[in-house]
GROMACS .gro file of C-alpha atoms in nm:
model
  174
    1UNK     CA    1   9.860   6.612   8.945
    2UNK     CA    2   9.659   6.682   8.611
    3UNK     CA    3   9.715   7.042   8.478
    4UNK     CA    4   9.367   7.154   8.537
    5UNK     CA    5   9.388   7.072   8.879
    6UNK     CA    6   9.701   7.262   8.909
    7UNK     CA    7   9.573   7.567   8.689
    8UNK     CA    8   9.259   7.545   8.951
    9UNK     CA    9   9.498   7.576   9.249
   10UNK     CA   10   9.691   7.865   9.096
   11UNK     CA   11   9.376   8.071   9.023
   12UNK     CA   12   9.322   8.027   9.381
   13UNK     CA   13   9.630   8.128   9.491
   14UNK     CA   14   9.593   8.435   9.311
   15UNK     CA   15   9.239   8.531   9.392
   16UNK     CA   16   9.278   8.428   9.791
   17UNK     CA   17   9.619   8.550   9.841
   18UNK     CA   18   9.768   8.803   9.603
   19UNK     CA   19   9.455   8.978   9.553
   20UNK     CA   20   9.366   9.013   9.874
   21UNK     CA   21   9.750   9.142   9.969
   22UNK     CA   22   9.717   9.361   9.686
   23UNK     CA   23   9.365   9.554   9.785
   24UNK     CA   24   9.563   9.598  10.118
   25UNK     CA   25   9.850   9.788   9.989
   26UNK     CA   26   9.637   9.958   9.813
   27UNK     CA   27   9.415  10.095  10.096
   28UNK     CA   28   9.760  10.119  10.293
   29UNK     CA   29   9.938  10.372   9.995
   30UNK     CA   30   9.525  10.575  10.001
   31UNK     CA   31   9.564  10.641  10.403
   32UNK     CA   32   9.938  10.764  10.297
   33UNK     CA   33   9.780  11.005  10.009
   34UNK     CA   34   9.473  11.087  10.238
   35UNK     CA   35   9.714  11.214  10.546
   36UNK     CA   36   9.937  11.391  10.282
   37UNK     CA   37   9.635  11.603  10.098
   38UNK     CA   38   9.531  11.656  10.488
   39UNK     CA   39   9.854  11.841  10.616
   40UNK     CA   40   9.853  12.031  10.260
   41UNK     CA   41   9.505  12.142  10.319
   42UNK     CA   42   9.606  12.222  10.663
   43UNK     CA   43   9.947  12.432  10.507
   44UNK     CA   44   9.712  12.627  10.279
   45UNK     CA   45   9.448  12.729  10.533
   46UNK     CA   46   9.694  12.813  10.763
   47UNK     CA   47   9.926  13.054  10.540
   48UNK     CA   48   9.590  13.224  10.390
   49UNK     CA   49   9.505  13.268  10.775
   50UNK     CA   50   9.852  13.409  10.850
   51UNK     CA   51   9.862  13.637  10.471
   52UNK     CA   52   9.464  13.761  10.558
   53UNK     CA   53   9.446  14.131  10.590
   54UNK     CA   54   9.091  14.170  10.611
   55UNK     CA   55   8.881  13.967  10.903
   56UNK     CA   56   8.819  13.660  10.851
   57UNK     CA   57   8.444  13.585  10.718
   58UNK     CA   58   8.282  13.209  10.762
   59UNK     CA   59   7.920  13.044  10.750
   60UNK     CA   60   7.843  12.833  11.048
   61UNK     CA   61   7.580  12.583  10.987
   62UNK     CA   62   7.347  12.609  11.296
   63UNK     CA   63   7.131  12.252  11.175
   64UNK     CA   64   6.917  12.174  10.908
   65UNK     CA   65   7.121  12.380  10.674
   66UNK     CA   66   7.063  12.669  10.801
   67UNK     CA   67   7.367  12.889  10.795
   68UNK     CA   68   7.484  13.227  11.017
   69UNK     CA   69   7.748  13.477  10.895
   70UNK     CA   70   8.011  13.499  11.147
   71UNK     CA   71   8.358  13.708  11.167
   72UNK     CA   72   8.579  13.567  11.441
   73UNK     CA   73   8.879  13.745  11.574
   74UNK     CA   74   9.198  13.698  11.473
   75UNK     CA   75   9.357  13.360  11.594
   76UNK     CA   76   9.603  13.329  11.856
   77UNK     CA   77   9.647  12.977  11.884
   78UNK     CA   78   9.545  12.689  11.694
   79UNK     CA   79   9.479  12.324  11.816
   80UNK     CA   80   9.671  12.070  11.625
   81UNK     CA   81   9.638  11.690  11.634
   82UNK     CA   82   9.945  11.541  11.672
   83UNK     CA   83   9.805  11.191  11.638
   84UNK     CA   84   9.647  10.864  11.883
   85UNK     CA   85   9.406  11.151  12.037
   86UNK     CA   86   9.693  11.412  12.141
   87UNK     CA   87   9.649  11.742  12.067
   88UNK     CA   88   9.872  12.056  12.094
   89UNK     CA   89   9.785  12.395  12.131
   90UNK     CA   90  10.039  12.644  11.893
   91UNK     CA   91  10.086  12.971  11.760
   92UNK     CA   92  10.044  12.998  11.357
   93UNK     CA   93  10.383  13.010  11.323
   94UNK     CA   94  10.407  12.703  11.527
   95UNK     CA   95  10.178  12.516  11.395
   96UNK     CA   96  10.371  12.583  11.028
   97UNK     CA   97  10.654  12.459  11.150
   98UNK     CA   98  10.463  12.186  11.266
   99UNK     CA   99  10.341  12.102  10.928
  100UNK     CA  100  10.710  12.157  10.760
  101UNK     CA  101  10.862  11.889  10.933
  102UNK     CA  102  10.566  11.652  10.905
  103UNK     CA  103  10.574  11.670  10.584
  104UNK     CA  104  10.898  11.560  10.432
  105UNK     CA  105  10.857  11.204  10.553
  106UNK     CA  106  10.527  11.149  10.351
  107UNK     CA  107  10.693  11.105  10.005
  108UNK     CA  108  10.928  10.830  10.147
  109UNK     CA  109  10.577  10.686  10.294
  110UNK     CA  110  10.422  10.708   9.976
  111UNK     CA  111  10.722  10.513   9.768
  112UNK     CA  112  10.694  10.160  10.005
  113UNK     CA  113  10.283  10.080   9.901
  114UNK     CA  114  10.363  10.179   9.533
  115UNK     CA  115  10.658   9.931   9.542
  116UNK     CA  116  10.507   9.664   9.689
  117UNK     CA  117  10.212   9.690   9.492
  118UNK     CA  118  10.414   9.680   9.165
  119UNK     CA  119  10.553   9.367   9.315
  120UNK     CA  120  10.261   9.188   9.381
  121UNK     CA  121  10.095   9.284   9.011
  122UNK     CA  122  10.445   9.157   8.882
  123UNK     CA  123  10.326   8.813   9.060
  124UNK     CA  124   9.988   8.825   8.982
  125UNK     CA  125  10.060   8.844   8.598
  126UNK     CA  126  10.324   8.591   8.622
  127UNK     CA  127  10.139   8.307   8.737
  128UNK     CA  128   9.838   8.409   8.515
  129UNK     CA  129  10.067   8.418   8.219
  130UNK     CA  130  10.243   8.073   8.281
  131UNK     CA  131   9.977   7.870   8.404
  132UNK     CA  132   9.756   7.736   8.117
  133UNK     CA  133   9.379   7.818   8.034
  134UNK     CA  134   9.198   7.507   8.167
  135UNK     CA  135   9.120   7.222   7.928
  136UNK     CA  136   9.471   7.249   7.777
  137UNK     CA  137   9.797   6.987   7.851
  138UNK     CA  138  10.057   7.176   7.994
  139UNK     CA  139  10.296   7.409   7.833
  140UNK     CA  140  10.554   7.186   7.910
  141UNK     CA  141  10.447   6.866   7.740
  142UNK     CA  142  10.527   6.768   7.405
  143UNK     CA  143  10.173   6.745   7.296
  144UNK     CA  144  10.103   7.103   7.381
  145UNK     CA  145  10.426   7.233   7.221
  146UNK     CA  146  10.307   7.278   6.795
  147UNK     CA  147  10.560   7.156   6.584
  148UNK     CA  148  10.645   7.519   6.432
  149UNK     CA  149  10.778   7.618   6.772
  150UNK     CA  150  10.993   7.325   6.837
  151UNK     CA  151  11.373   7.357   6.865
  152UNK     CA  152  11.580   7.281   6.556
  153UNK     CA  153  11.792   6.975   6.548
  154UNK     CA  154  12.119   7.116   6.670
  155UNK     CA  155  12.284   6.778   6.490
  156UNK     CA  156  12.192   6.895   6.139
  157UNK     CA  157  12.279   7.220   6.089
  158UNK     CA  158  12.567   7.308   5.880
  159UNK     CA  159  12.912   7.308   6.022
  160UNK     CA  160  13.100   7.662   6.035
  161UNK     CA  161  13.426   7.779   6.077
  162UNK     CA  162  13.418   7.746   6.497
  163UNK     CA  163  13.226   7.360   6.406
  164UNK     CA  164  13.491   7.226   6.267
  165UNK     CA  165  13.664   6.939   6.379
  166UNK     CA  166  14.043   7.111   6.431
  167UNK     CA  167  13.927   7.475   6.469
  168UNK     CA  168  14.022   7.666   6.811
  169UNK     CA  169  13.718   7.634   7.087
  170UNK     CA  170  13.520   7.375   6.919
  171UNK     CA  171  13.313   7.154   7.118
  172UNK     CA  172  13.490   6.846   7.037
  173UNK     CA  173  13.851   6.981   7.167
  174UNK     CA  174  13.685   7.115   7.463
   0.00000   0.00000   0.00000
């Protein structure tokens, strides 16, 4: 199989497959941070709703932008989605409670997509780092190799101490 061929297949490789697994991690670890800013949103409304000593003021957009002044009462329960369409009515109180023990499993949530991701980049630049640009032999052949990076002759180098034919751990008494 020439190299070109083979360069041609890895490029594929990488652009079908890891690049495609990688944009899908990567939308996988945004829901993660998406749901995480939502419940800390949801914390901070809900503890400025619980700390509020003065009546709670809001704009209501009636359509077309135009907006009406409202004060609603104080709230006595609060509908929370619990997730796949359930909801559950709670207290404020309840409802931070809620939120405390949903969040603690986010962070662990958030490690898995950066992990794999960091994986598959790892990949990605591996093959694109040891397959050749096209048009060149392969790094493995000896045309490709220069002769400034070739291996010394291990034959001619000088013989030390360890080389020598009755020293302790030299090759030839091994």
């Amino acid at each position: 199989m020439a190299a070109a061929e083979k360069a041609q297949r890895y490029e594929a490789f990488v652009s079908d497959v890891l690049q495609r697994d990688l944009r899908r991690v990567q939308e996988q670890r945004d829901a993660v941070f998406r749901a995480a800013a939502q419940v800390l949103q949801l914390r901070s409304a809900l503890t400025r709703l619980q700390d509020a000593a003065a009546p709670l003021r809001t704009q209501v957009d009636l359509g077309c932008n135009f907006f009406v002044s409202a004060e609603p009462g104080p709230p006595a329960c609060l509908f929370v989605a619990l997730g796949f369409g359930f909801f559950a009515e709670l207290t404020l109180p309840e409802a931070l409670r809620h939120l405390e023990r949903r969040t603690p499993p986010l962070p662990q949530a958030q490690r898995f997509p950066d992990c794999d991701g960091a994986k598959i980049r790892a990949h990605i630049r591996l093959v694109l780092e040891v397959t050749p640009p096209p048009g060149l032999a392969t790094p493995l052949s000896p045309q490709a190799t220069p002769p400034s990076l070739t291996p010394p002759n291990l034959s001619a180098r000088p013989q030390g101490l360890r080389d020598a034919p009755g020293a302790p751990g030299s090759p030839r008494d091994l």
